[in-house]
mmCIF file of C-alpha atoms (C1' of nucleotides) in Angstrom:
data_model
loop_
_atom_site.group_PDB
_atom_site.id
_atom_site.type_symbol
_atom_site.label_atom_id
_atom_site.label_comp_id
_atom_site.label_asym_id
_atom_site.label_seq_id
_atom_site.Cartn_x
_atom_site.Cartn_y
_atom_site.Cartn_z
ATOM 1 C CA MET A 29 -26.886 -0.356 -18.912
ATOM 2 C CA SER A 30 -24.596 2.512 -19.503
ATOM 3 C CA PRO A 31 -23.061 2.544 -22.994
ATOM 4 C CA ARG A 32 -19.738 2.512 -21.245
ATOM 5 C CA PRO A 33 -18.545 1.607 -17.766
ATOM 6 C CA GLY A 34 -18.569 4.726 -15.668
ATOM 7 C CA PRO A 35 -15.235 5.393 -13.999
ATOM 8 C CA PRO A 36 -15.114 4.668 -10.273
ATOM 9 C CA ARG A 37 -15.194 7.551 -7.818
ATOM 10 C CA ALA A 38 -11.627 6.866 -6.953
ATOM 11 C CA SER A 39 -8.788 5.685 -9.155
ATOM 12 C CA ALA A 40 -7.421 2.189 -8.676
ATOM 13 C CA TRP A 41 -4.377 3.655 -7.018
ATOM 14 C CA GLU A 42 -6.399 5.620 -4.493
ATOM 15 C CA ASP A 43 -8.479 2.543 -3.786
ATOM 16 C CA ALA A 44 -5.268 0.590 -3.150
ATOM 17 C CA VAL A 45 -4.114 3.204 -0.668
ATOM 18 C CA LEU A 46 -7.334 2.905 1.298
ATOM 19 C CA ALA A 47 -7.049 -0.878 1.169
ATOM 20 C CA VAL A 48 -3.646 -0.766 2.836
ATOM 21 C CA VAL A 49 -4.844 1.624 5.514
ATOM 22 C CA ALA A 50 -7.787 -0.658 6.202
ATOM 23 C CA GLN A 51 -5.331 -3.456 6.979
ATOM 24 C CA VAL A 52 -3.492 -1.531 9.658
ATOM 25 C CA PRO A 53 -4.529 -3.024 13.017
ATOM 26 C CA PRO A 54 -5.553 -0.849 15.977
ATOM 27 C CA GLY A 55 -2.687 0.401 18.110
ATOM 28 C CA ARG A 56 -0.340 0.293 15.148
ATOM 29 C CA VAL A 57 0.595 2.869 12.525
ATOM 30 C CA LEU A 58 2.295 3.278 9.181
ATOM 31 C CA THR A 59 3.917 6.336 7.728
ATOM 32 C CA TYR A 60 2.665 7.895 4.502
ATOM 33 C CA GLY A 61 5.879 6.790 2.877
ATOM 34 C CA ASP A 62 5.388 3.229 4.116
ATOM 35 C CA VAL A 63 2.003 2.993 2.422
ATOM 36 C CA ALA A 64 3.432 4.249 -0.847
ATOM 37 C CA GLU A 65 6.287 1.786 -0.609
ATOM 38 C CA LEU A 66 3.953 -1.130 0.084
ATOM 39 C CA LEU A 67 2.037 -0.274 -3.061
ATOM 40 C CA GLY A 68 5.296 -0.416 -4.980
ATOM 41 C CA HIS A 69 4.840 3.012 -6.561
ATOM 42 C CA GLY A 70 3.500 6.452 -5.845
ATOM 43 C CA SER A 71 4.646 8.807 -3.137
ATOM 44 C CA ALA A 72 3.838 9.832 0.396
ATOM 45 C CA ARG A 73 2.143 12.912 -0.969
ATOM 46 C CA GLY A 74 -0.155 10.856 -3.118
ATOM 47 C CA VAL A 75 -1.114 8.823 -0.067
ATOM 48 C CA GLY A 76 -2.031 11.958 1.835
ATOM 49 C CA GLN A 77 -4.094 13.160 -1.109
ATOM 50 C CA SER A 78 -6.081 9.930 -1.205
ATOM 51 C CA MET A 79 -6.698 9.960 2.531
ATOM 52 C CA ALA A 80 -7.883 13.545 2.438
ATOM 53 C CA ARG A 81 -10.445 12.496 -0.160
ATOM 54 C CA ALA A 82 -11.544 9.490 1.871
ATOM 55 C CA GLY A 83 -12.171 11.466 5.039
ATOM 56 C CA ASP A 84 -13.597 9.432 7.905
ATOM 57 C CA GLU A 85 -14.182 6.410 5.671
ATOM 58 C CA VAL A 86 -10.828 5.067 6.792
ATOM 59 C CA CYS A 87 -8.822 4.926 10.016
ATOM 60 C CA TRP A 88 -6.659 7.867 8.949
ATOM 61 C CA TRP A 89 -5.118 8.243 12.424
ATOM 62 C CA ARG A 90 -3.231 4.995 11.772
ATOM 63 C CA VAL A 91 -1.189 6.749 9.113
ATOM 64 C CA VAL A 92 1.266 9.303 10.428
ATOM 65 C CA ARG A 93 4.140 11.390 9.187
ATOM 66 C CA ALA A 94 7.694 10.126 9.071
ATOM 67 C CA ASP A 95 8.442 11.866 12.370
ATOM 68 C CA GLY A 96 5.402 10.387 14.126
ATOM 69 C CA GLY A 97 3.425 13.593 13.968
ATOM 70 C CA LEU A 98 0.270 14.505 12.105
ATOM 71 C CA HIS A 99 -1.138 17.436 10.195
ATOM 72 C CA GLU A 100 -2.031 20.055 12.768
ATOM 73 C CA PRO A 101 -5.825 20.123 12.219
ATOM 74 C CA LEU A 102 -5.895 16.347 12.710
ATOM 75 C CA ARG A 103 -3.559 16.159 15.694
ATOM 76 C CA ALA A 104 -6.255 16.558 18.369
ATOM 77 C CA ARG A 105 -8.604 13.961 16.899
ATOM 78 C CA ALA A 106 -5.759 11.537 16.366
ATOM 79 C CA ALA A 107 -4.666 11.862 19.993
ATOM 80 C CA VAL A 108 -8.097 10.654 21.094
ATOM 81 C CA GLU A 109 -7.974 7.609 18.828
ATOM 82 C CA HIS A 110 -4.383 6.833 19.759
ATOM 83 C CA GLY A 111 -5.301 6.925 23.423
ATOM 84 C CA ARG A 112 -8.286 4.673 22.816
ATOM 85 C CA GLU A 113 -6.283 2.158 20.799
ATOM 86 C CA GLY A 114 -3.276 2.291 23.084
ATOM 87 C CA THR A 115 -0.924 3.451 20.350
ATOM 88 C CA PRO A 116 2.598 3.889 21.782
ATOM 89 C CA ARG A 117 3.592 7.536 21.718
ATOM 90 C CA ARG A 118 6.250 9.824 23.050
ATOM 91 C CA PRO A 119 5.814 12.472 25.755
ATOM 92 C CA ASP A 120 5.792 15.004 22.935
ATOM 93 C CA GLY A 121 2.537 13.517 21.709
ATOM 94 C CA ARG A 122 4.098 12.108 18.587
ATOM 95 C CA VAL A 123 3.674 8.421 17.835
ATOM 96 C CA ASP A 124 6.646 6.278 18.855
ATOM 97 C CA LEU A 125 7.394 4.747 15.476
ATOM 98 C CA GLY A 126 9.997 2.484 17.049
ATOM 99 C CA ARG A 127 7.194 0.601 18.764
ATOM 100 C CA ALA A 128 4.014 1.536 16.958
ATOM 101 C CA ARG A 129 5.160 0.937 13.397
ATOM 102 C CA TRP A 130 3.180 -1.931 11.934
ATOM 103 C CA ASP A 131 5.033 -4.891 10.526
ATOM 104 C CA ALA A 132 3.203 -5.229 7.221
ATOM 105 C CA ALA A 133 4.790 -8.601 6.466
ATOM 106 C CA GLY A 134 1.360 -10.242 6.418
ATOM 107 C CA LEU A 135 -0.312 -7.593 4.360
ATOM 108 C CA ASP A 136 -2.806 -8.912 1.847
ATOM 109 C CA LEU A 137 -3.082 -6.523 -1.063
ATOM 110 C CA PRO A 138 -5.614 -6.900 -3.885
ATOM 111 C CA SER A 139 -2.786 -6.576 -6.382
ATOM 112 C CA ALA A 140 0.679 -6.205 -4.959
ATOM 113 C CA PRO A 141 3.754 -6.101 -7.199
ATOM 114 C CA PRO A 142 6.561 -8.624 -6.627
ATOM 115 C CA GLY A 143 8.959 -7.501 -3.977
ATOM 116 C "C1'" DC B 19 -2.517 19.409 -22.142
ATOM 117 C "C1'" DA B 20 -0.252 23.084 -18.556
ATOM 118 C "C1'" DT B 21 -0.405 24.791 -13.965
ATOM 119 C "C1'" DT B 22 -1.382 24.666 -9.142
ATOM 120 C "C1'" DT B 23 -2.116 22.383 -4.918
ATOM 121 C "C1'" DG B 24 -1.225 19.460 -0.861
ATOM 122 C "C1'" DA B 25 -3.112 14.947 5.503
ATOM 123 C "C1'" DC B 26 4.987 14.211 2.547
ATOM 124 C "C1'" DT B 27 10.233 13.440 3.090
ATOM 125 C "C1'" DG B 28 15.110 14.145 3.517
ATOM 126 C "C1'" DC B 29 18.819 17.255 3.958
ATOM 127 C "C1'" DG B 30 21.232 21.534 5.029
ATOM 128 C "C1'" DT B 31 21.562 25.685 7.876
ATOM 129 C "C1'" DA C 14 15.008 21.798 17.816
ATOM 130 C "C1'" DA C 15 13.157 25.045 14.316
ATOM 131 C "C1'" DC C 16 13.173 26.664 9.709
ATOM 132 C "C1'" DG C 17 13.830 26.670 4.757
ATOM 133 C "C1'" DC C 18 14.503 24.348 0.362
ATOM 134 C "C1'" DA C 19 14.176 20.962 -3.352
ATOM 135 C "C1'" DG C 20 12.213 16.669 -4.916
ATOM 136 C "C1'" DC C 21 8.421 14.016 -5.241
ATOM 137 C "C1'" DC C 22 3.632 12.432 -7.406
ATOM 138 C "C1'" DA C 23 -1.560 12.172 -8.011
ATOM 139 C "C1'" DA C 24 -5.777 14.915 -8.201
ATOM 140 C "C1'" DA C 25 -8.012 19.169 -9.250
ATOM 141 C "C1'" DT C 26 -8.594 23.315 -12.017
#
DNA sequence: CATTTGACTGCGT
DNA sequence: AACGCAGCCAAAT
């Protein structure tokens, strides 16, 4: 009905980011850089941008920084979810990436580039 | 189209 | 361990 197809709310790239996050199982995490790498392009910063736009529509607490920490305003809420999901974390409160990092070998992307 | 911003990362001090 | 700096890239202005 429109003379031309209206552009989606989010770009295809942002949608892909959210798709990856949606695949992360409870109790596991990925780093922002991991998500970007799985997509084959983009950067950790772009991932953070997309997640900020998505808000609570995704399990954002399953994506953490490279050091296992999170953005300060999100830290408290993430701690609750991590405790509920049993996410391995260090005494410092940061996620223990050595144990919590998700093995995305079985990830099913809508359009993943050849590895 | 140019500039600024930001839920990032790695390295040096 | 804390801090600063440069590189990075997509979205917003």
